[in-house]
Amino acid sequence: MIELFETVFVRNNLVVAFATVGGVMWFSYFIADKLTRGRIHGSAIAIALGLIAAYLGGIMTGGDKGVADFSLLGGIGLMGGGMLRDFAIVSTAFGVQLSELKKAGVAGVISIFAGVIVSFVVGAAVAVGFGYDDPVAITTIGAGAVTYIVGPVTGEAIGASGEVITLSVAAGLIKSILVMIGTPLVARSIGLDNPQSAMVFGGLMGTTSGVAAGLAATDPKLVPYGAMTATFYTGIGCLLGPSLLFLLVGSIF
């Protein structure tokens, strides 16, 4: 009976992967709601759990694919691969309407580009400070500081190693959590109390989950405005990271 059970689940490991990720997401949002009262977004907790699971999976199996090295969870390797990842990014982009960006005005557009560039420069500087001198690694980690989505997209496009891509995700995760926690603390001092300032804030910070959670803790009515420009921020980052920004880093190093 046990052998039959294992065979069925191993043969349908992609279904198991979806069920596992769904369970982790439910647990993460439950923890975010009950323990942090929404101050830390569920997606950030889920990503942290995923990184921990990947680390422990590598130690336990001695492999290099994290939990995907377990035969029962082998479907996570496909689910987390480039095909489904790119599909998720494209499907997100299809939900964005350029007409909405006009509502942000010139300040909103400028904030998006400024936010991407400043975050990238800070991330790249940290990478250099820790001894990285390879343009691919510097660009990937810098892109991770933009968001934890831009980092992997950029890394895959320019051929970064798995370790560097993981660092880029971790950098984006730290930024997201800092934005979640810090937004309600500084909202009053920076005048974050109206839709216009929320759109500029979303463009500067960029991490959609961080901005959404931070604004929800500040004023739930501001969430749609900040999330709108933050979504464009991610798209701009995915375009600039493996192209213009990579070329600029390559010309320096």
PDB file of C-alpha atoms in Angstrom:
ATOM      1  CA  MET A   1       0.000   0.000   0.000  1.00  0.00           C
ATOM      2  CA  ILE A   2       2.794   2.379   0.921  1.00  0.00           C
ATOM      3  CA  GLU A   3       4.678   1.524  -2.279  1.00  0.00           C
ATOM      4  CA  LEU A   4       1.562   2.220  -4.344  1.00  0.00           C
ATOM      5  CA  PHE A   5       1.100   5.521  -2.528  1.00  0.00           C
ATOM      6  CA  GLU A   6       4.699   6.546  -3.220  1.00  0.00           C
ATOM      7  CA  THR A   7       4.484   5.493  -6.870  1.00  0.00           C
ATOM      8  CA  VAL A   8       1.346   7.535  -7.516  1.00  0.00           C
ATOM      9  CA  PHE A   9       2.779  10.645  -5.898  1.00  0.00           C
ATOM     10  CA  VAL A  10       6.178  10.349  -7.575  1.00  0.00           C
ATOM     11  CA  ARG A  11       4.598   9.903 -10.994  1.00  0.00           C
ATOM     12  CA  ASN A  12       2.434  12.958 -10.375  1.00  0.00           C
ATOM     13  CA  ASN A  13       5.110  15.022  -8.686  1.00  0.00           C
ATOM     14  CA  LEU A  14       4.086  18.231 -10.441  1.00  0.00           C
ATOM     15  CA  VAL A  15       0.641  17.957  -8.851  1.00  0.00           C
ATOM     16  CA  VAL A  16       2.350  17.326  -5.523  1.00  0.00           C
ATOM     17  CA  ALA A  17       4.473  20.424  -6.116  1.00  0.00           C
ATOM     18  CA  PHE A  18       1.429  22.622  -6.666  1.00  0.00           C
ATOM     19  CA  ALA A  19      -0.242  21.176  -3.568  1.00  0.00           C
ATOM     20  CA  THR A  20       2.904  21.695  -1.490  1.00  0.00           C
ATOM     21  CA  VAL A  21       3.387  25.279  -2.610  1.00  0.00           C
ATOM     22  CA  GLY A  22      -0.299  25.956  -2.030  1.00  0.00           C
ATOM     23  CA  GLY A  23       0.003  24.606   1.495  1.00  0.00           C
ATOM     24  CA  VAL A  24       3.075  26.728   2.180  1.00  0.00           C
ATOM     25  CA  MET A  25       1.309  29.830   0.859  1.00  0.00           C
ATOM     26  CA  TRP A  26      -1.736  29.176   3.046  1.00  0.00           C
ATOM     27  CA  PHE A  27       0.461  28.668   6.100  1.00  0.00           C
ATOM     28  CA  SER A  28       2.504  31.795   5.314  1.00  0.00           C
ATOM     29  CA  TYR A  29      -0.531  34.037   4.956  1.00  0.00           C
ATOM     30  CA  PHE A  30      -2.012  32.520   8.110  1.00  0.00           C
ATOM     31  CA  ILE A  31       1.159  33.360  10.038  1.00  0.00           C
ATOM     32  CA  ALA A  32       1.285  36.834   8.487  1.00  0.00           C
ATOM     33  CA  ASP A  33      -2.289  37.513   9.552  1.00  0.00           C
ATOM     34  CA  LYS A  34      -2.247  35.998  13.022  1.00  0.00           C
ATOM     35  CA  LEU A  35       1.278  36.734  14.241  1.00  0.00           C
ATOM     36  CA  THR A  36       2.283  39.914  12.413  1.00  0.00           C
ATOM     37  CA  ARG A  37      -1.210  41.344  11.827  1.00  0.00           C
ATOM     38  CA  GLY A  38      -0.335  42.023   8.208  1.00  0.00           C
ATOM     39  CA  ARG A  39       2.846  43.970   8.907  1.00  0.00           C
ATOM     40  CA  ILE A  40       4.873  41.314   7.098  1.00  0.00           C
ATOM     41  CA  HIS A  41       3.312  40.125   3.859  1.00  0.00           C
ATOM     42  CA  GLY A  42       2.578  36.433   3.474  1.00  0.00           C
ATOM     43  CA  SER A  43       4.619  36.237   0.280  1.00  0.00           C
ATOM     44  CA  ALA A  44       7.754  37.337   2.148  1.00  0.00           C
ATOM     45  CA  ILE A  45       7.258  34.601   4.736  1.00  0.00           C
ATOM     46  CA  ALA A  46       6.669  32.061   1.960  1.00  0.00           C
ATOM     47  CA  ILE A  47       9.887  33.069   0.178  1.00  0.00           C
ATOM     48  CA  ALA A  48      11.857  32.842   3.422  1.00  0.00           C
ATOM     49  CA  LEU A  49      10.450  29.365   4.065  1.00  0.00           C
ATOM     50  CA  GLY A  50      11.321  28.375   0.505  1.00  0.00           C
ATOM     51  CA  LEU A  51      14.928  29.498   0.891  1.00  0.00           C
ATOM     52  CA  ILE A  52      15.245  27.637   4.186  1.00  0.00           C
ATOM     53  CA  ALA A  53      13.691  24.499   2.684  1.00  0.00           C
ATOM     54  CA  ALA A  54      16.044  24.671  -0.310  1.00  0.00           C
ATOM     55  CA  TYR A  55      19.045  24.971   2.008  1.00  0.00           C
ATOM     56  CA  LEU A  56      17.963  22.079   4.211  1.00  0.00           C
ATOM     57  CA  GLY A  57      17.087  19.983   1.168  1.00  0.00           C
ATOM     58  CA  GLY A  58      20.570  20.476  -0.235  1.00  0.00           C
ATOM     59  CA  ILE A  59      22.172  19.468   3.057  1.00  0.00           C
ATOM     60  CA  MET A  60      20.005  16.375   3.493  1.00  0.00           C
ATOM     61  CA  THR A  61      20.366  15.061  -0.061  1.00  0.00           C
ATOM     62  CA  GLY A  62      23.787  16.391  -0.973  1.00  0.00           C
ATOM     63  CA  GLY A  63      22.320  17.611  -4.251  1.00  0.00           C
ATOM     64  CA  ASP A  64      22.167  21.025  -5.852  1.00  0.00           C
ATOM     65  CA  LYS A  65      18.430  21.383  -6.543  1.00  0.00           C
ATOM     66  CA  GLY A  66      17.148  21.885  -3.017  1.00  0.00           C
ATOM     67  CA  VAL A  67      13.932  20.047  -2.174  1.00  0.00           C
ATOM     68  CA  ALA A  68      13.610  19.007  -5.832  1.00  0.00           C
ATOM     69  CA  ASP A  69      16.286  16.380  -5.133  1.00  0.00           C
ATOM     70  CA  PHE A  70      13.657  14.468  -3.154  1.00  0.00           C
ATOM     71  CA  SER A  71      11.845  12.237  -5.649  1.00  0.00           C
ATOM     72  CA  LEU A  72       8.479  13.043  -4.091  1.00  0.00           C
ATOM     73  CA  LEU A  73       9.069  16.783  -4.568  1.00  0.00           C
ATOM     74  CA  GLY A  74      10.818  16.545  -7.915  1.00  0.00           C
ATOM     75  CA  GLY A  75       7.984  18.479  -9.540  1.00  0.00           C
ATOM     76  CA  ILE A  76       9.088  21.625  -7.727  1.00  0.00           C
ATOM     77  CA  GLY A  77      12.114  21.659 -10.020  1.00  0.00           C
ATOM     78  CA  LEU A  78       9.773  22.013 -13.005  1.00  0.00           C
ATOM     79  CA  MET A  79       7.346  24.314 -11.243  1.00  0.00           C
ATOM     80  CA  GLY A  80      10.157  26.643 -10.223  1.00  0.00           C
ATOM     81  CA  GLY A  81      11.921  26.416 -13.568  1.00  0.00           C
ATOM     82  CA  GLY A  82      12.249  29.060 -16.218  1.00  0.00           C
ATOM     83  CA  MET A  83       9.156  28.099 -18.208  1.00  0.00           C
ATOM     84  CA  LEU A  84       6.538  28.569 -15.490  1.00  0.00           C
ATOM     85  CA  ARG A  85       8.438  31.484 -13.963  1.00  0.00           C
ATOM     86  CA  ASP A  86       8.427  33.412 -17.234  1.00  0.00           C
ATOM     87  CA  PHE A  87       4.775  32.513 -17.773  1.00  0.00           C
ATOM     88  CA  ALA A  88       3.912  34.000 -14.379  1.00  0.00           C
ATOM     89  CA  ILE A  89       5.812  37.200 -15.172  1.00  0.00           C
ATOM     90  CA  VAL A  90       4.175  37.582 -18.582  1.00  0.00           C
ATOM     91  CA  SER A  91       0.707  36.920 -17.165  1.00  0.00           C
ATOM     92  CA  THR A  92       1.316  39.605 -14.558  1.00  0.00           C
ATOM     93  CA  ALA A  93       2.399  42.062 -17.233  1.00  0.00           C
ATOM     94  CA  PHE A  94      -0.798  41.421 -19.203  1.00  0.00           C
ATOM     95  CA  GLY A  95      -2.766  42.720 -16.241  1.00  0.00           C
ATOM     96  CA  VAL A  96      -1.068  46.101 -16.447  1.00  0.00           C
ATOM     97  CA  GLN A  97      -2.623  48.863 -18.523  1.00  0.00           C
ATOM     98  CA  LEU A  98      -0.497  51.746 -19.736  1.00  0.00           C
ATOM     99  CA  SER A  99      -3.472  54.055 -19.417  1.00  0.00           C
ATOM    100  CA  GLU A 100      -3.272  53.574 -15.669  1.00  0.00           C
ATOM    101  CA  LEU A 101       0.302  54.826 -15.606  1.00  0.00           C
ATOM    102  CA  LYS A 102      -0.858  58.211 -16.870  1.00  0.00           C
ATOM    103  CA  LYS A 103      -2.697  58.680 -13.599  1.00  0.00           C
ATOM    104  CA  ALA A 104       0.635  58.711 -11.791  1.00  0.00           C
ATOM    105  CA  GLY A 105       1.786  61.709 -13.806  1.00  0.00           C
ATOM    106  CA  VAL A 106       5.344  62.726 -14.591  1.00  0.00           C
ATOM    107  CA  ALA A 107       6.401  62.353 -10.961  1.00  0.00           C
ATOM    108  CA  GLY A 108       5.217  58.749 -10.922  1.00  0.00           C
ATOM    109  CA  VAL A 109       7.111  57.889 -14.107  1.00  0.00           C
ATOM    110  CA  ILE A 110      10.295  59.534 -12.857  1.00  0.00           C
ATOM    111  CA  SER A 111       9.988  57.742  -9.523  1.00  0.00           C
ATOM    112  CA  ILE A 112       9.848  54.355 -11.263  1.00  0.00           C
ATOM    113  CA  PHE A 113      13.086  54.868 -13.199  1.00  0.00           C
ATOM    114  CA  ALA A 114      14.793  56.566 -10.255  1.00  0.00           C
ATOM    115  CA  GLY A 115      13.753  53.755  -7.938  1.00  0.00           C
ATOM    116  CA  VAL A 116      15.101  51.049 -10.249  1.00  0.00           C
ATOM    117  CA  ILE A 117      18.423  52.799 -10.825  1.00  0.00           C
ATOM    118  CA  VAL A 118      19.047  53.742  -7.182  1.00  0.00           C
ATOM    119  CA  SER A 119      18.169  50.255  -5.912  1.00  0.00           C
ATOM    120  CA  PHE A 120      20.395  48.672  -8.545  1.00  0.00           C
ATOM    121  CA  VAL A 121      23.343  50.928  -7.727  1.00  0.00           C
ATOM    122  CA  VAL A 122      23.040  50.198  -4.006  1.00  0.00           C
ATOM    123  CA  GLY A 123      22.807  46.450  -4.600  1.00  0.00           C
ATOM    124  CA  ALA A 124      25.727  46.475  -7.026  1.00  0.00           C
ATOM    125  CA  ALA A 125      27.817  48.513  -4.577  1.00  0.00           C
ATOM    126  CA  VAL A 126      27.138  45.982  -1.824  1.00  0.00           C
ATOM    127  CA  ALA A 127      28.151  43.156  -4.178  1.00  0.00           C
ATOM    128  CA  VAL A 128      31.420  44.921  -4.988  1.00  0.00           C
ATOM    129  CA  GLY A 129      31.971  45.593  -1.299  1.00  0.00           C
ATOM    130  CA  PHE A 130      31.760  41.855  -0.616  1.00  0.00           C
ATOM    131  CA  GLY A 131      34.425  41.137  -3.209  1.00  0.00           C
ATOM    132  CA  TYR A 132      32.479  40.395  -6.383  1.00  0.00           C
ATOM    133  CA  ASP A 133      34.192  41.656  -9.532  1.00  0.00           C
ATOM    134  CA  ASP A 134      32.320  39.655 -12.169  1.00  0.00           C
ATOM    135  CA  PRO A 135      29.856  41.838 -14.129  1.00  0.00           C
ATOM    136  CA  VAL A 136      27.337  38.982 -14.252  1.00  0.00           C
ATOM    137  CA  ALA A 137      27.319  38.514 -10.477  1.00  0.00           C
ATOM    138  CA  ILE A 138      27.300  42.250  -9.749  1.00  0.00           C
ATOM    139  CA  THR A 139      24.419  42.846 -12.148  1.00  0.00           C
ATOM    140  CA  THR A 140      22.385  39.942 -10.777  1.00  0.00           C
ATOM    141  CA  ILE A 141      22.783  40.967  -7.142  1.00  0.00           C
ATOM    142  CA  GLY A 142      22.093  44.588  -8.043  1.00  0.00           C
ATOM    143  CA  ALA A 143      18.950  43.482  -9.867  1.00  0.00           C
ATOM    144  CA  GLY A 144      17.940  41.479  -6.801  1.00  0.00           C
ATOM    145  CA  ALA A 145      18.059  44.693  -4.796  1.00  0.00           C
ATOM    146  CA  VAL A 146      15.532  46.076  -7.272  1.00  0.00           C
ATOM    147  CA  THR A 147      13.100  43.243  -6.444  1.00  0.00           C
ATOM    148  CA  TYR A 148      13.345  39.526  -5.819  1.00  0.00           C
ATOM    149  CA  ILE A 149      11.669  38.993  -9.205  1.00  0.00           C
ATOM    150  CA  VAL A 150      14.028  41.176 -11.225  1.00  0.00           C
ATOM    151  CA  GLY A 151      17.074  39.424  -9.726  1.00  0.00           C
ATOM    152  CA  PRO A 152      16.309  35.884 -10.968  1.00  0.00           C
ATOM    153  CA  VAL A 153      15.016  37.136 -14.321  1.00  0.00           C
ATOM    154  CA  THR A 154      18.215  39.097 -14.889  1.00  0.00           C
ATOM    155  CA  GLY A 155      20.444  36.306 -13.599  1.00  0.00           C
ATOM    156  CA  GLU A 156      18.889  33.693 -15.873  1.00  0.00           C
ATOM    157  CA  ALA A 157      19.141  36.016 -18.862  1.00  0.00           C
ATOM    158  CA  ILE A 158      22.845  36.774 -18.445  1.00  0.00           C
ATOM    159  CA  GLY A 159      23.963  33.342 -17.237  1.00  0.00           C
ATOM    160  CA  ALA A 160      24.514  33.853 -13.509  1.00  0.00           C
ATOM    161  CA  SER A 161      25.185  30.884 -11.238  1.00  0.00           C
ATOM    162  CA  GLY A 162      22.519  29.438  -8.985  1.00  0.00           C
ATOM    163  CA  GLU A 163      24.297  30.707  -5.879  1.00  0.00           C
ATOM    164  CA  VAL A 164      24.346  34.285  -7.147  1.00  0.00           C
ATOM    165  CA  ILE A 165      20.692  34.107  -8.171  1.00  0.00           C
ATOM    166  CA  THR A 166      19.835  32.878  -4.672  1.00  0.00           C
ATOM    167  CA  LEU A 167      21.693  35.852  -3.207  1.00  0.00           C
ATOM    168  CA  SER A 168      19.708  38.172  -5.455  1.00  0.00           C
ATOM    169  CA  VAL A 169      16.444  36.683  -4.184  1.00  0.00           C
ATOM    170  CA  ALA A 170      17.630  37.081  -0.592  1.00  0.00           C
ATOM    171  CA  ALA A 171      18.542  40.723  -1.250  1.00  0.00           C
ATOM    172  CA  GLY A 172      15.104  41.414  -2.677  1.00  0.00           C
ATOM    173  CA  LEU A 173      13.441  39.624   0.223  1.00  0.00           C
ATOM    174  CA  ILE A 174      15.298  41.720   2.793  1.00  0.00           C
ATOM    175  CA  LYS A 175      14.305  44.883   0.958  1.00  0.00           C
ATOM    176  CA  SER A 176      10.677  43.765   0.817  1.00  0.00           C
ATOM    177  CA  ILE A 177      10.540  43.075   4.556  1.00  0.00           C
ATOM    178  CA  LEU A 178      12.208  46.402   5.369  1.00  0.00           C
ATOM    179  CA  VAL A 179       9.642  48.244   3.242  1.00  0.00           C
ATOM    180  CA  MET A 180       6.786  46.349   4.905  1.00  0.00           C
ATOM    181  CA  ILE A 181       7.955  47.210   8.397  1.00  0.00           C
ATOM    182  CA  GLY A 182       9.339  50.671   7.740  1.00  0.00           C
ATOM    183  CA  THR A 183       6.501  52.207   5.714  1.00  0.00           C
ATOM    184  CA  PRO A 184       4.051  52.831   8.579  1.00  0.00           C
ATOM    185  CA  LEU A 185       6.899  54.152  10.728  1.00  0.00           C
ATOM    186  CA  VAL A 186       7.957  56.868   8.285  1.00  0.00           C
ATOM    187  CA  ALA A 187       4.640  57.523   6.525  1.00  0.00           C
ATOM    188  CA  ARG A 188       3.774  60.657   8.479  1.00  0.00           C
ATOM    189  CA  SER A 189       7.224  62.221   8.192  1.00  0.00           C
ATOM    190  CA  ILE A 190       7.349  61.785   4.392  1.00  0.00           C
ATOM    191  CA  GLY A 191       3.766  62.876   3.762  1.00  0.00           C
ATOM    192  CA  LEU A 192       2.537  59.464   2.681  1.00  0.00           C
ATOM    193  CA  ASP A 193      -1.148  60.229   3.154  1.00  0.00           C
ATOM    194  CA  ASN A 194      -2.634  60.713  -0.323  1.00  0.00           C
ATOM    195  CA  PRO A 195      -2.910  58.786  -3.626  1.00  0.00           C
ATOM    196  CA  GLN A 196      -0.284  60.884  -5.423  1.00  0.00           C
ATOM    197  CA  SER A 197       2.379  60.328  -2.782  1.00  0.00           C
ATOM    198  CA  ALA A 198       1.443  56.635  -2.642  1.00  0.00           C
ATOM    199  CA  MET A 199       2.064  56.279  -6.387  1.00  0.00           C
ATOM    200  CA  VAL A 200       5.439  57.993  -6.100  1.00  0.00           C
ATOM    201  CA  PHE A 201       6.302  55.839  -3.093  1.00  0.00           C
ATOM    202  CA  GLY A 202       5.357  52.671  -4.979  1.00  0.00           C
ATOM    203  CA  GLY A 203       7.533  53.748  -7.885  1.00  0.00           C
ATOM    204  CA  LEU A 204      10.531  54.455  -5.670  1.00  0.00           C
ATOM    205  CA  MET A 205      10.333  51.309  -3.531  1.00  0.00           C
ATOM    206  CA  GLY A 206       9.100  48.989  -6.253  1.00  0.00           C
ATOM    207  CA  THR A 207       8.655  45.767  -4.320  1.00  0.00           C
ATOM    208  CA  THR A 208       4.944  45.122  -4.829  1.00  0.00           C
ATOM    209  CA  SER A 209       4.446  42.896  -1.794  1.00  0.00           C
ATOM    210  CA  GLY A 210       6.418  45.257   0.440  1.00  0.00           C
ATOM    211  CA  VAL A 211       4.609  48.352  -0.789  1.00  0.00           C
ATOM    212  CA  ALA A 212       1.183  46.705  -0.550  1.00  0.00           C
ATOM    213  CA  ALA A 213       1.751  45.435   2.985  1.00  0.00           C
ATOM    214  CA  GLY A 214       3.353  48.677   4.133  1.00  0.00           C
ATOM    215  CA  LEU A 215       0.562  50.832   2.757  1.00  0.00           C
ATOM    216  CA  ALA A 216      -2.057  48.452   4.157  1.00  0.00           C
ATOM    217  CA  ALA A 217      -0.591  49.038   7.604  1.00  0.00           C
ATOM    218  CA  THR A 218      -0.553  52.791   6.951  1.00  0.00           C
ATOM    219  CA  ASP A 219      -3.844  53.372   5.134  1.00  0.00           C
ATOM    220  CA  PRO A 220      -5.563  50.558   3.194  1.00  0.00           C
ATOM    221  CA  LYS A 221      -7.066  53.088   0.778  1.00  0.00           C
ATOM    222  CA  LEU A 222      -3.582  53.854  -0.565  1.00  0.00           C
ATOM    223  CA  VAL A 223      -2.716  50.256  -1.498  1.00  0.00           C
ATOM    224  CA  PRO A 224      -4.064  50.267  -5.101  1.00  0.00           C
ATOM    225  CA  TYR A 225      -2.151  53.435  -5.951  1.00  0.00           C
ATOM    226  CA  GLY A 226       1.182  52.250  -4.608  1.00  0.00           C
ATOM    227  CA  ALA A 227       0.788  48.756  -6.039  1.00  0.00           C
ATOM    228  CA  MET A 228       0.056  50.167  -9.496  1.00  0.00           C
ATOM    229  CA  THR A 229       3.398  51.949  -9.901  1.00  0.00           C
ATOM    230  CA  ALA A 230       5.222  49.145  -8.094  1.00  0.00           C
ATOM    231  CA  THR A 231       3.998  46.733 -10.770  1.00  0.00           C
ATOM    232  CA  PHE A 232       5.416  48.938 -13.523  1.00  0.00           C
ATOM    233  CA  TYR A 233       8.641  49.184 -11.519  1.00  0.00           C
ATOM    234  CA  THR A 234       9.075  45.405 -11.692  1.00  0.00           C
ATOM    235  CA  GLY A 235       8.489  45.398 -15.435  1.00  0.00           C
ATOM    236  CA  ILE A 236      10.984  48.203 -16.042  1.00  0.00           C
ATOM    237  CA  GLY A 237      13.515  46.408 -13.867  1.00  0.00           C
ATOM    238  CA  CYS A 238      13.124  43.185 -15.862  1.00  0.00           C
ATOM    239  CA  LEU A 239      13.758  45.138 -19.064  1.00  0.00           C
ATOM    240  CA  LEU A 240      16.706  47.232 -17.885  1.00  0.00           C
ATOM    241  CA  GLY A 241      18.477  44.617 -15.738  1.00  0.00           C
ATOM    242  CA  PRO A 242      19.744  42.197 -18.392  1.00  0.00           C
ATOM    243  CA  SER A 243      20.213  44.900 -21.012  1.00  0.00           C
ATOM    244  CA  LEU A 244      21.244  48.488 -20.278  1.00  0.00           C
ATOM    245  CA  LEU A 245      22.306  47.998 -16.664  1.00  0.00           C
ATOM    246  CA  PHE A 246      24.314  44.877 -17.512  1.00  0.00           C
ATOM    247  CA  LEU A 247      26.094  46.725 -20.312  1.00  0.00           C
ATOM    248  CA  LEU A 248      26.910  49.609 -17.976  1.00  0.00           C
ATOM    249  CA  VAL A 249      28.345  47.279 -15.344  1.00  0.00           C
ATOM    250  CA  GLY A 250      30.316  45.433 -18.020  1.00  0.00           C
ATOM    251  CA  SER A 251      31.855  48.681 -19.215  1.00  0.00           C
ATOM    252  CA  ILE A 252      33.088  49.426 -15.690  1.00  0.00           C
ATOM    253  CA  PHE A 253      34.324  45.989 -14.616  1.00  0.00           C
TER     254      PHE A 253
END
